[in-house]
């Protein structure tokens, strides 16, 4: 039944910006403090208070616009969106309406049918509202700590045709703005919220179907659920000969269904008009160019560079570039060491394991790229084996000492000297005549057994290559 | 001569010379308020204790030889300026218990100079009115004739100076709210260029038009008080970073060779004959002083009042949304849910004129009407501004009446809001153009009511205004006339 209809999805993302202070005043934006402790006359909307634009917010929005190939408006306007709600202290939200800061951008996503370009209609800046705390005994209370924190609204074209594409777009956008350092991307705390406009139409029909807007969904999983549910709901209506009505719907994560919040008729008339308290925002060509120069390398470019310059598999590059801090660590490591593949093995392997075990982020990793590169060089010059290296790594993690100190202190230096290994080989051969006979009889798999025994006797320090060579000779009876 | 008859500059000299103290002067004004305010009703709040404390501090500063021009000078503020710890009502029931936690920029500047704040002045509710009859604290009466209005919305600010209850006051002017009451009360009032004085801490009526200005006894005081509050303020994005000149330095430079524009659209039928005569006389005086009168045209004048009542009300409808019963006003408790709480609290808290303007502004911004009303009004506004800029290519100042008539009687125009709106016909264009204008006394009507002369200057041309006004003032004695109170 679903295959009869084409699905059309457009997304609106509200990203909270990571500026230290609010968009129109100097109050802190820290999350989770005592209610109303981060307020002033401006964000409380006291009579007589006036907004002053935080330049950092503009910088962040422009950065996002450039990263998504938007054109940046040399002149943009702030507008008032008028409506009444107790968490909105001024009775209007300062937002942008006509003339937003960024327009006409795009983002490329991977779909099962290959690359697809999703248009970005606009990006604009606005202030967040406060929060209502409902308490059955004391009634409802208002916390205005969040009021006036900077948001960026990113509106896509209705270019996505499945929940999977919507998720791919959201993940891509999420990755970019976190990369840019403009948003922490925290979905649970509401730093990245999504509204989805969903409609369906019979294949081949030109005009769009009537859309429903799904509000404020705060995880990628729920977004997929909500869209899938909505597509099915609308298809059911059409199949039964009904008509979809334009409305705003609220998704309930517990039941996996949605309910109508308000219909088009009940929609607000926001009476937008340019905010007379703020002058038009002028952004110079030089300033935009400067911002362009300061843009960090984005994931796509990074993956390409890693593959090309460091000669690692595309898969490795993608994993490493998924988060900017990871990529930065890896980048620093390769620059110090040189062997891209060895480095990616270590970052994706031991480093990641230790971080997971300790619940740490890579930015807090006690083994710095310098320390790790130093150790990897000791593998290269045969001072230690790869196996001993893991031991050294754990010791560096715990002590913060460099690898040379640890190798020295713990006597972990690899033994390559034949005269030191030979007695051990002889000893093991002498102690296991049965296995020697079997080996000589053709059971060459036993090689591993002998290596293991000798390694054990050397406390792991025997150089595996030297050992192998010698052992083979001895077993062959040479 | 009594202490309460003196100007800022006269008192400043006496204080500096140690011939009187701020405490003595402050007490004299507090006594005068106590004696006269039942007849005038200029004050909503008087704060004697705080005033005397400020006076004491000012005296210490004077003694230490650290006096600023306003140190120890008793002033009063329109109740639209938020004042830390001092109730600020905007003459509205919806703010009748509002005690702000902060001072606005203009007030902070006065306090820095060591000025004494006697109290907060009556006004039209939220500055909406031309007669001060729209106050929820009762109308202000004109000190020249108690049956007449003092003008509005800064009626308290003008009446207070005319009644010698304070040396000078601050008002705000959105469509004539300083100049028209100054004219009706026979005092000097100046509306600076938009962006000249910070609006931070001034309760907003129409944000793109509101501007703070002085109301004083003479032009020199006006220059002093303007100099004290003017200047760029990073807390007000619409304030402009233009240096503040020393207005006193050029005050006495005279008007020789000055071109004075007389806009033909302002000398129309319906202009009160006494007003016409007084203004024409003023032109003659300026000519005698060496100025050169020139006829100019401001062709879009006719559209100004309509344009103003769309833009101002649209902005007001949004500015006043915060008074919703959640944090301000008496929240009506018997409400049926949130929307009803808003409705009832606002219905109870706002007066009729405020409601009228909120409805008008809401309508002008509504979807489907926005282009026809608000946007069109903005276009007209641009034309009006251009009219003035064109005229200032030919002349240095523009001279007009302030109001079509002298003060009218209380109750005379309350039944007809449109009639009332027309009393700002000559002052509104200046706000729309964003330039500066002032009112100063230029005569008396046959009924013994003051008549004001309006001078309009180029954007940031307050110096020229003050210089012209000073020359005119010194050629006569209108500023020395005292209301018979």
XYZ file of C-alpha atoms in Angstrom, chain A residues 13-471:
459
model
C 16.187 21.878 13.137
C 16.663 24.095 16.178
C 20.274 23.997 17.287
C 21.305 25.692 20.502
C 24.552 27.551 19.977
C 27.495 27.040 22.297
C 28.213 30.700 22.963
C 29.125 31.456 26.580
C 26.510 34.173 26.851
C 22.938 34.617 25.645
C 21.983 36.088 22.291
C 20.817 39.503 23.560
C 22.411 39.888 26.996
C 25.494 38.875 28.950
C 23.916 36.136 31.052
C 25.569 32.726 31.077
C 24.108 29.913 28.982
C 25.218 27.099 31.304
C 22.681 24.274 31.539
C 21.168 22.930 34.733
C 21.628 25.697 37.293
C 19.215 26.933 39.977
C 16.045 28.270 38.243
C 16.189 31.965 37.344
C 19.769 32.319 38.581
C 21.029 33.247 35.112
C 18.829 36.198 34.342
C 18.975 39.981 33.999
C 16.506 42.720 33.022
C 16.976 41.888 29.332
C 16.233 38.161 29.376
C 13.546 38.644 32.023
C 11.863 41.027 29.597
C 11.639 43.731 32.264
C 10.021 46.994 31.200
C 12.633 49.293 29.678
C 15.223 46.599 28.941
C 16.635 46.373 25.422
C 18.366 43.594 23.466
C 21.932 43.894 22.201
C 23.021 41.302 19.650
C 25.820 38.910 20.611
C 28.276 39.027 17.660
C 29.400 35.494 18.379
C 25.947 34.236 17.442
C 26.235 35.877 14.035
C 29.659 34.346 13.580
C 28.303 30.878 14.379
C 25.340 31.233 12.053
C 27.563 32.473 9.235
C 29.956 29.589 9.807
C 27.064 27.141 9.521
C 25.804 28.881 6.412
C 29.202 28.687 4.750
C 29.594 25.007 5.655
C 26.243 24.262 3.994
C 26.942 26.389 0.916
C 24.372 29.050 1.769
C 24.584 32.587 0.523
C 25.139 34.981 3.410
C 22.918 38.054 3.473
C 24.905 41.307 3.621
C 21.876 42.811 5.365
C 19.489 40.823 7.500
C 16.727 41.720 9.925
C 15.502 40.621 13.303
C 11.756 40.381 13.700
C 9.321 39.922 16.519
C 7.160 36.835 16.555
C 4.217 37.760 18.744
C 2.355 35.235 20.869
C 1.374 34.788 24.478
C 2.810 32.046 26.651
C 4.041 32.127 30.245
C 7.548 30.997 29.279
C 7.873 33.924 26.873
C 8.577 36.936 29.084
C 8.229 39.694 26.484
C 5.153 38.269 24.794
C 7.211 37.961 21.634
C 10.218 36.013 20.492
C 13.004 37.834 18.680
C 13.690 35.823 15.549
C 14.359 36.434 11.887
C 11.578 36.387 9.321
C 12.155 38.322 6.115
C 15.835 38.564 5.276
C 17.401 35.766 7.353
C 21.168 35.618 7.675
C 21.622 32.551 5.378
C 19.648 31.198 2.430
C 19.818 28.756 -0.463
C 22.261 26.178 0.860
C 22.566 22.437 0.455
C 23.855 19.290 1.997
C 24.800 16.001 0.370
C 23.687 12.758 1.987
C 24.305 9.086 1.272
C 21.202 7.065 0.469
C 20.769 3.493 -0.584
C 20.596 4.755 -4.171
C 23.753 6.829 -3.877
C 24.396 10.503 -3.177
C 21.508 12.912 -2.871
C 21.466 16.675 -2.425
C 19.089 18.157 0.142
C 18.357 21.857 -0.226
C 18.591 24.194 2.734
C 15.988 26.929 2.481
C 17.304 29.190 5.200
C 19.205 29.456 8.443
C 18.201 32.095 10.929
C 19.043 33.195 14.464
C 16.567 33.530 17.309
C 16.201 33.437 21.075
C 14.885 30.468 23.020
C 11.992 30.728 25.472
C 12.113 29.812 29.160
C 10.864 26.605 30.650
C 7.723 25.776 32.590
C 8.117 23.578 35.645
C 4.855 21.874 36.477
C 4.293 21.044 40.088
C 0.883 19.682 40.969
C 0.845 21.221 44.451
C 2.342 24.616 43.793
C 0.979 25.062 40.258
C 3.292 25.867 37.379
C 6.474 27.870 37.720
C 8.613 29.598 35.150
C 12.384 29.177 34.866
C 13.911 31.815 32.607
C 17.506 30.557 32.637
C 16.990 29.285 29.108
C 15.182 32.424 27.943
C 17.271 34.310 25.416
C 19.764 31.508 24.807
C 20.803 31.562 21.165
C 19.221 29.197 18.703
C 19.823 28.656 15.041
C 16.916 27.356 12.991
C 17.915 25.406 9.909
C 15.067 24.819 7.493
C 15.429 22.256 4.716
C 13.610 22.019 1.427
C 11.046 19.190 1.254
C 13.648 17.066 -0.496
C 13.666 13.880 1.581
C 11.527 10.937 0.583
C 11.909 8.516 3.473
C 12.556 8.435 7.184
C 15.981 6.986 6.423
C 16.856 9.961 4.256
C 15.609 12.286 6.951
C 17.844 10.567 9.474
C 20.800 10.671 7.092
C 20.267 14.405 6.640
C 19.932 15.021 10.358
C 23.044 13.021 11.185
C 24.993 14.846 8.523
C 23.805 18.226 9.735
C 24.464 17.225 13.321
C 27.991 16.144 12.441
C 28.705 19.400 10.622
C 27.508 21.789 13.305
C 29.310 19.849 16.013
C 32.424 19.895 13.810
C 32.055 23.636 13.421
C 31.966 23.939 17.200
C 28.748 25.964 17.079
C 26.496 23.431 18.843
C 27.260 20.653 21.310
C 24.725 18.429 19.539
C 23.299 17.087 22.769
C 19.879 15.717 21.870
C 18.765 14.786 25.399
C 19.396 18.284 26.742
C 17.542 19.703 23.769
C 20.534 21.330 22.108
C 19.458 19.773 18.808
C 15.702 19.537 18.256
C 13.795 18.634 15.172
C 10.372 19.336 13.686
C 9.375 17.305 10.638
C 6.911 18.339 7.931
C 5.543 15.182 6.383
C 3.169 14.708 3.476
C 2.484 12.019 0.924
C 1.159 12.062 -2.641
C 0.432 9.442 -5.272
C 3.487 8.856 -7.443
C 3.515 11.209 -10.374
C 1.297 13.828 -8.787
C 2.873 17.262 -9.115
C 1.336 19.210 -6.263
C 2.342 18.364 -2.721
C -0.054 16.611 -0.385
C -1.331 18.304 2.766
C 1.358 18.200 5.402
C 1.414 17.531 9.093
C 4.077 19.084 11.290
C 5.602 16.791 13.908
C 6.952 18.824 16.790
C 10.077 18.722 18.904
C 11.384 15.203 18.639
C 14.610 14.641 20.484
C 16.283 11.481 19.240
C 17.149 10.104 15.834
C 15.281 6.903 16.667
C 12.085 8.728 17.620
C 12.275 10.872 14.516
C 12.317 7.770 12.372
C 9.458 6.258 14.366
C 7.428 9.434 14.196
C 7.872 9.828 10.442
C 7.106 6.195 9.727
C 4.006 6.392 11.872
C 2.897 9.603 10.187
C 3.366 8.216 6.664
C 1.302 5.213 7.549
C -1.365 7.325 9.212
C -1.734 9.553 6.162
C -1.740 6.577 3.787
C -4.510 4.969 5.846
C -6.573 8.147 5.612
C -6.121 8.354 1.830
C -6.832 4.677 1.366
C -10.105 5.080 3.200
C -10.973 7.953 0.896
C -10.372 10.598 3.551
C -8.449 13.861 3.451
C -5.360 14.729 5.440
C -5.794 17.971 7.373
C -3.021 20.462 7.931
C -2.127 20.361 11.587
C 0.615 20.226 14.162
C 1.023 16.831 15.813
C 2.810 15.760 18.933
C 4.639 12.420 18.924
C 4.313 10.314 22.045
C 7.415 8.200 22.507
C 5.744 5.773 24.896
C 2.932 4.697 22.616
C 4.801 5.323 19.355
C 1.808 7.294 18.053
C 1.001 10.971 17.639
C -1.949 13.182 18.423
C -3.167 16.471 17.026
C -1.949 19.563 18.872
C -3.626 22.249 16.779
C -5.155 22.543 13.352
C -4.421 25.151 10.699
C -7.495 27.123 11.759
C -6.126 27.373 15.263
C -2.678 28.358 14.026
C -1.289 31.572 15.478
C -1.070 34.786 13.548
C 2.370 35.736 14.791
C 2.168 39.291 13.449
C 5.838 39.330 12.522
C 7.379 42.761 12.074
C 10.975 44.037 12.161
C 12.122 44.513 15.760
C 12.530 48.275 16.207
C 14.923 47.695 19.122
C 17.551 46.163 16.838
C 19.135 47.806 13.850
C 19.523 45.899 10.565
C 22.429 43.483 10.774
C 25.126 44.299 8.226
C 27.760 41.713 7.428
C 30.658 42.807 5.241
C 32.145 40.822 2.400
C 35.546 40.862 4.152
C 34.041 39.496 7.323
C 32.402 36.644 5.436
C 35.665 35.860 3.663
C 37.473 35.846 6.986
C 34.893 33.422 8.386
C 35.331 31.258 5.300
C 39.086 31.129 5.867
C 38.589 30.180 9.483
C 36.212 27.319 8.687
C 37.588 24.039 9.977
C 38.082 21.134 7.571
C 34.728 19.359 7.305
C 34.230 15.565 7.524
C 34.011 14.939 3.763
C 37.275 16.695 3.047
C 38.936 15.094 6.001
C 38.018 11.563 4.938
C 39.325 12.236 1.459
C 42.584 13.619 2.823
C 43.121 10.754 5.252
C 42.687 8.220 2.468
C 44.937 10.101 0.100
C 47.674 11.377 2.372
C 47.786 8.712 5.034
C 46.972 5.801 2.777
C 44.369 4.191 5.005
C 41.174 2.377 3.985
C 38.063 4.527 3.412
C 36.374 2.708 6.281
C 39.118 3.726 8.729
C 38.977 7.317 7.526
C 35.232 7.466 8.012
C 35.421 6.096 11.543
C 38.240 8.452 12.462
C 36.571 11.511 10.945
C 33.161 10.882 12.488
C 34.061 13.142 15.367
C 36.336 16.095 15.068
C 38.226 15.430 18.294
C 39.014 11.883 17.176
C 40.175 13.099 13.807
C 42.336 15.768 15.395
C 43.991 13.169 17.628
C 44.664 10.879 14.734
C 45.927 13.723 12.590
C 48.358 14.804 15.280
C 49.527 11.240 15.775
C 50.240 10.601 12.095
C 52.065 13.899 11.787
C 54.391 12.780 14.600
C 54.769 9.191 13.534
C 54.222 8.848 9.815
C 52.628 5.440 9.387
C 48.955 6.089 8.737
C 47.736 2.546 8.993
C 49.641 1.682 12.188
C 48.293 4.886 13.724
C 44.687 4.232 12.664
C 44.929 0.684 14.082
C 46.023 2.075 17.393
C 43.499 4.913 17.577
C 40.588 2.699 16.537
C 41.885 -0.188 18.677
C 43.736 0.306 21.943
C 42.983 4.005 22.368
C 39.268 3.556 21.761
C 39.145 0.494 24.033
C 40.825 2.294 26.902
C 38.589 5.334 26.458
C 35.464 3.196 26.495
C 36.608 1.277 29.550
C 37.290 4.488 31.413
C 34.312 6.409 30.064
C 36.548 9.169 28.754
C 36.454 11.366 25.669
C 39.462 11.487 23.425
C 40.053 15.107 24.368
C 40.715 13.816 27.903
C 42.934 10.911 26.815
C 45.932 10.672 29.192
C 48.065 9.156 26.433
C 48.671 12.138 24.202
C 49.550 11.795 20.523
C 53.128 12.666 21.523
C 53.341 9.814 24.026
C 51.723 7.352 21.675
C 53.900 8.331 18.712
C 56.991 7.877 20.905
C 55.929 4.372 21.725
C 55.051 3.433 18.159
C 58.594 4.406 17.178
C 59.859 1.826 19.625
C 57.839 -0.801 17.787
C 59.342 0.397 14.513
C 62.911 0.102 15.782
C 62.244 -3.312 17.330
C 62.799 -2.094 20.863
C 59.466 -3.666 21.790
C 57.047 -6.000 20.094
C 53.486 -5.133 19.272
C 52.353 -7.278 22.136
C 54.607 -5.656 24.705
C 53.478 -2.312 23.298
C 49.989 -2.910 24.694
C 51.546 -3.354 28.095
C 53.546 -0.161 27.661
C 50.396 1.653 26.515
C 48.506 0.632 29.656
C 51.414 1.778 31.780
C 51.520 5.140 29.997
C 47.757 5.511 30.521
C 48.115 4.929 34.254
C 51.330 6.780 34.942
C 51.534 9.433 32.247
C 55.210 8.547 31.816
C 56.706 8.229 28.355
C 57.312 4.845 26.759
C 61.115 4.919 26.996
C 60.950 5.420 30.749
C 58.469 2.601 31.128
C 60.464 0.207 28.912
C 63.576 1.016 30.898
C 61.929 0.791 34.327
C 60.121 -2.428 33.625
C 62.889 -4.037 31.558
C 60.618 -4.573 28.600
C 63.211 -4.138 25.941
C 62.923 -6.792 23.260
C 65.686 -9.428 23.088
C 67.119 -9.753 19.576
C 70.465 -11.079 20.603
C 70.799 -14.675 19.307
C 73.043 -15.733 22.130
C 70.311 -14.780 24.618
C 67.493 -16.502 22.751
C 69.330 -19.684 21.789
C 69.505 -21.196 25.302
C 65.759 -20.692 25.674
C 65.072 -22.413 22.372
C 67.311 -25.302 23.288
C 65.654 -25.603 26.650
C 62.151 -25.806 25.223
C 63.156 -28.290 22.516
C 64.830 -30.446 25.143
C 61.807 -30.317 27.433
C 59.300 -31.365 24.777
C 60.695 -34.272 22.800
C 57.253 -35.653 21.967
C 56.085 -32.446 20.274
C 59.408 -32.137 18.480
C 58.911 -35.603 17.024
C 55.359 -34.781 15.943
C 56.534 -31.572 14.328
C 59.243 -33.284 12.472
C 56.645 -35.831 11.427
C 54.841 -33.056 9.554
C 52.579 -31.430 12.133
C 53.881 -27.942 11.457
C 51.017 -26.319 13.319
C 52.993 -27.048 16.483
C 55.246 -24.132 15.566
C 52.897 -21.864 17.492
C 53.195 -24.032 20.571
C 56.978 -23.723 20.613
C 56.887 -19.960 20.029
C 54.435 -19.591 22.889
C 56.611 -21.581 25.258
C 59.755 -19.670 24.397
C 57.989 -16.324 24.564
C 56.729 -17.241 27.992
C 60.235 -18.142 29.058
C 61.502 -14.785 27.714
C 58.656 -12.965 29.458
C 57.486 -11.839 26.060
C 60.622 -9.955 25.270
C 62.053 -12.209 22.590
C 61.974 -10.619 19.179
C 59.415 -12.700 17.287
C 61.268 -12.603 13.944
C 64.608 -13.614 15.376
C 62.951 -16.280 17.449
C 61.021 -17.729 14.518
C 64.062 -17.975 12.353
C 66.148 -19.641 14.978
C 63.411 -22.007 16.068
